[in-house]
PDB file of C-alpha atoms in Angstrom:
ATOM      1  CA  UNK A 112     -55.848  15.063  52.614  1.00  0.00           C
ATOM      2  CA  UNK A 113     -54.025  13.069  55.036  1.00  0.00           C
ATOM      3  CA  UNK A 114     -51.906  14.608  57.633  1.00  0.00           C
ATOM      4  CA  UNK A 115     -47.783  15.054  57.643  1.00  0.00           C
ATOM      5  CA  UNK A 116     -46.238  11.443  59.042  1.00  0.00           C
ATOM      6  CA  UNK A 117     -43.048  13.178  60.343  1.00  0.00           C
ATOM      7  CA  UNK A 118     -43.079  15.212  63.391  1.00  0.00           C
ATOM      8  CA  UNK A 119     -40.842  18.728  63.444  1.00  0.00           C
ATOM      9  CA  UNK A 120     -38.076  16.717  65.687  1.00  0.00           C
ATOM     10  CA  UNK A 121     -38.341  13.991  63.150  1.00  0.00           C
ATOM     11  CA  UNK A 122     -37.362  16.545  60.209  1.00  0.00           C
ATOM     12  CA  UNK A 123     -34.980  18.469  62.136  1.00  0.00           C
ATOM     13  CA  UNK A 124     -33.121  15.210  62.755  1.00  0.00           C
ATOM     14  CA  UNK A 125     -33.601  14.152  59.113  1.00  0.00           C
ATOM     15  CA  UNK A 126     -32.077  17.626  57.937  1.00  0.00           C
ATOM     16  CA  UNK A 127     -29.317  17.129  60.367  1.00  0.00           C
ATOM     17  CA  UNK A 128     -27.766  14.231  59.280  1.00  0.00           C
ATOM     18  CA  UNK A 129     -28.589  15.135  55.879  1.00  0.00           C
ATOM     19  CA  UNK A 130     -26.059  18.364  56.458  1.00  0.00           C
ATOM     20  CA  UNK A 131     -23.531  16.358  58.208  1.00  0.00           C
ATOM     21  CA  UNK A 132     -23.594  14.015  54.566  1.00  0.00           C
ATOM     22  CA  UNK A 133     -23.152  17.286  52.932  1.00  0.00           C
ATOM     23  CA  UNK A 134     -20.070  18.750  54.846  1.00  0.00           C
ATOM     24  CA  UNK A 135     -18.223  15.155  54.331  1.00  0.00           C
ATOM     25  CA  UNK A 136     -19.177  15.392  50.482  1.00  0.00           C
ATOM     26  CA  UNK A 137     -17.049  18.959  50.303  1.00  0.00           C
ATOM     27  CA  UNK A 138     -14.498  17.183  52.408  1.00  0.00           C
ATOM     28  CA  UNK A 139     -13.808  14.817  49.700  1.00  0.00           C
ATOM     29  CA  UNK A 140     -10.539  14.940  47.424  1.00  0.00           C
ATOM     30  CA  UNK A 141     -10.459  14.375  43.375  1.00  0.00           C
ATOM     31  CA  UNK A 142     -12.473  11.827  42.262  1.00  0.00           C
ATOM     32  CA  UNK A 143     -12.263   9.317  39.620  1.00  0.00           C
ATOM     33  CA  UNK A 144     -13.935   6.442  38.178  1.00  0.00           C
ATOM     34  CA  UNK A 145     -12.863   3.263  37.102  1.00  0.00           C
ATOM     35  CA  UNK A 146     -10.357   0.752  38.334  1.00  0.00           C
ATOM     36  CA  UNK A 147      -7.088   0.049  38.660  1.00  0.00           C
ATOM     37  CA  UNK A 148      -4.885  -3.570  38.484  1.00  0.00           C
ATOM     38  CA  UNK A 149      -1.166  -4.146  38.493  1.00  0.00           C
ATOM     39  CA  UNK A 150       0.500  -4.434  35.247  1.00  0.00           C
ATOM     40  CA  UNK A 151       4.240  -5.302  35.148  1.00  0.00           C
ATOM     41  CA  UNK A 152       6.392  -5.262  38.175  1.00  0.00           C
ATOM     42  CA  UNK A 153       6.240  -1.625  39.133  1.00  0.00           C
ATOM     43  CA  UNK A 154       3.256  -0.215  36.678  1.00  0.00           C
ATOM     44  CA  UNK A 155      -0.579   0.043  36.654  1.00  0.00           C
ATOM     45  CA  UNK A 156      -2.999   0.103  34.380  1.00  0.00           C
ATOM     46  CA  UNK A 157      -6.462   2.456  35.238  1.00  0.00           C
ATOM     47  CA  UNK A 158      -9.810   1.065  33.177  1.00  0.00           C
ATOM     48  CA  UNK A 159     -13.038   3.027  32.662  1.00  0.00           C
ATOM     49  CA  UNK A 160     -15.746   3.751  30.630  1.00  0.00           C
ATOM     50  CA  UNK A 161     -15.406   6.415  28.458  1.00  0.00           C
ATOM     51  CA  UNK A 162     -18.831   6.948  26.235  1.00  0.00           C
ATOM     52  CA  UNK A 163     -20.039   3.521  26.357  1.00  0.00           C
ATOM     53  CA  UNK A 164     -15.996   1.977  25.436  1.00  0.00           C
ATOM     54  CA  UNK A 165     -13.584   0.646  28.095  1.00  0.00           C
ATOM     55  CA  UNK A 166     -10.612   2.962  27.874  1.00  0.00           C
ATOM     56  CA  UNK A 167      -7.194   1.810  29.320  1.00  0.00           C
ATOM     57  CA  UNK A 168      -4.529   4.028  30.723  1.00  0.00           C
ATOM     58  CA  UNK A 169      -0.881   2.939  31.514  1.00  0.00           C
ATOM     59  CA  UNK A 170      -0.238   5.004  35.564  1.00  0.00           C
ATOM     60  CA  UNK A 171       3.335   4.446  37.316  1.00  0.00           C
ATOM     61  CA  UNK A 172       3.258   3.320  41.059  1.00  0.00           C
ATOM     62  CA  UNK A 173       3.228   6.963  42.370  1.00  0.00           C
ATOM     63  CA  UNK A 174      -0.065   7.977  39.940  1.00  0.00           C
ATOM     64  CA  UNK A 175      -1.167   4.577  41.110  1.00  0.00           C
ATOM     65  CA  UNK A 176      -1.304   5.716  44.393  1.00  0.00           C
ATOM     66  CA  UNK A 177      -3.088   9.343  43.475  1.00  0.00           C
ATOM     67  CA  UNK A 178      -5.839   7.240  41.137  1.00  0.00           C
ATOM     68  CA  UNK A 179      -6.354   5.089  44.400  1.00  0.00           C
ATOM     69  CA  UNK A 180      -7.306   7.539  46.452  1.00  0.00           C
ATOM     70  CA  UNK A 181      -9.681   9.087  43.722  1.00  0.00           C
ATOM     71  CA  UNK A 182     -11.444   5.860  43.186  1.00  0.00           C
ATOM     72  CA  UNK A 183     -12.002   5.399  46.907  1.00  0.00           C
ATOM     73  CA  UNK A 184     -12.900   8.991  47.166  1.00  0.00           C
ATOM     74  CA  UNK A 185     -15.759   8.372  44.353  1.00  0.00           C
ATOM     75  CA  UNK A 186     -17.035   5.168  45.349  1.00  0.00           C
ATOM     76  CA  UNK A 187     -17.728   7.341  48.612  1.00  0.00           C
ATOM     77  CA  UNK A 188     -19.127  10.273  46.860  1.00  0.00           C
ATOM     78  CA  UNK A 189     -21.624   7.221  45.279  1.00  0.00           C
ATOM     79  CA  UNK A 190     -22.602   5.931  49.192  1.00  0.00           C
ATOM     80  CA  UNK A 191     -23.060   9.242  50.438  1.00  0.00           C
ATOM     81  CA  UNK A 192     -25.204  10.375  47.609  1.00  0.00           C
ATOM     82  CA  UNK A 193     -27.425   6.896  48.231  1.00  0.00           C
ATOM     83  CA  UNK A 194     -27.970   8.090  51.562  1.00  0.00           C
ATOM     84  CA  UNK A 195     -28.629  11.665  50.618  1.00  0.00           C
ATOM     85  CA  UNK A 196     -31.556  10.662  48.096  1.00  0.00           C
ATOM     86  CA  UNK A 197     -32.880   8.446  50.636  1.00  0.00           C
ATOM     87  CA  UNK A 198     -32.912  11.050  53.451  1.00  0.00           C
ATOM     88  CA  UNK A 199     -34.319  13.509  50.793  1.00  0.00           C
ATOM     89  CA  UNK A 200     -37.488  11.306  49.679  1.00  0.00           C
ATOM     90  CA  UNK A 201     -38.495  10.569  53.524  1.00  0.00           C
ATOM     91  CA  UNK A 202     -38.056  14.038  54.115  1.00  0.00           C
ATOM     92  CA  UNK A 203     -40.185  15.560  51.197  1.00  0.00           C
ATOM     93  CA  UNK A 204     -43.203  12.856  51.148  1.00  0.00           C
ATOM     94  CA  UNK A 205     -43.498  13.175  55.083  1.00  0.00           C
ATOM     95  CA  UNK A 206     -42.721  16.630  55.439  1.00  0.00           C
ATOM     96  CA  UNK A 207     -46.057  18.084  53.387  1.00  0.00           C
ATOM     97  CA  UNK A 208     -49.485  16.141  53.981  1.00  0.00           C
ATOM     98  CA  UNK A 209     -50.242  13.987  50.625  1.00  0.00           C
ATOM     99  CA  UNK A 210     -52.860  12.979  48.864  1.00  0.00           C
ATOM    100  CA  UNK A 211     -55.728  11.046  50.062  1.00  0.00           C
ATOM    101  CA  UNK A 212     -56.122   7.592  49.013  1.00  0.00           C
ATOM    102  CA  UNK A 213     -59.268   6.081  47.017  1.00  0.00           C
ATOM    103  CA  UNK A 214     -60.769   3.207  48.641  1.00  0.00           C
ATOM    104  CA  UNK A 215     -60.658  -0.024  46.601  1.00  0.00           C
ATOM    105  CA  UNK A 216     -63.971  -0.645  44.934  1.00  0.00           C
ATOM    106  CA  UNK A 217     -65.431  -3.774  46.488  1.00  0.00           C
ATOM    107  CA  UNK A 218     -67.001  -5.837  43.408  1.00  0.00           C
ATOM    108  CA  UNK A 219     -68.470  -9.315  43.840  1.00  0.00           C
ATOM    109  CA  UNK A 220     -66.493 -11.853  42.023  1.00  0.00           C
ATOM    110  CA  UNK A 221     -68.243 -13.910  39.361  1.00  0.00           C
ATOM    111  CA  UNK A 222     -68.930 -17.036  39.390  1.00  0.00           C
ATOM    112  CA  UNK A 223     -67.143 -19.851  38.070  1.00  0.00           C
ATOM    113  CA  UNK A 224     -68.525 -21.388  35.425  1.00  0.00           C
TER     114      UNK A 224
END
């Protein structure tokens, strides 16, 4: 078996910034997905997928504003969850020792013919 690669500090720090992503996640408002795009002079119009269909939903400027927020909000939620996976795999394959690797057979090559 071969041995753990991260040392305790290593893990601590890992587990650290991996509860500082988690206290910003709970810090986060609604969140939506989807987009939005201006529509008429003062209205908005909010697409998303809905099931595999684009789905299309008329918002004044003040909902516009709300939806904004929420899309920011979840396009966040996305980074911070990136970052959270990524922290989570170092920590778990270098936190245990793994499994010890089989040397690659060494074969001649044959000849070409």
């Amino acid at each position: 078996m071969t041995e753990p690669v991260l040392s305790p500090p290593e893990l601590r720090r890992l587990q650290q910034r991996y509860r500082h992503l988690q206290a910003e996640v709970a810090q986060l408002g609604w969140i939506v997905q989807g987009s939005l795009m201006p529509k008429a002079p003062r209205a908005w119009r909010l697409t998303r997928k809905v099931q595999g269909k684009t789905v299309t939903l008329a918002l004044s400027a003040a909902q516009a504003d709300a939806f904004r927020q929420a899309i920011a909000n979840h396009r966040r939620l996305e980074e911070l969850l990136h970052e959270m996976r990524q922290l989570s795999e170092i920590a778990l394959l270098g936190s245990a020792p793994g499994v010890k690797r089989r040397p690659r057979p060494t074969r001649p090559k044959p000849p070409l013919t």
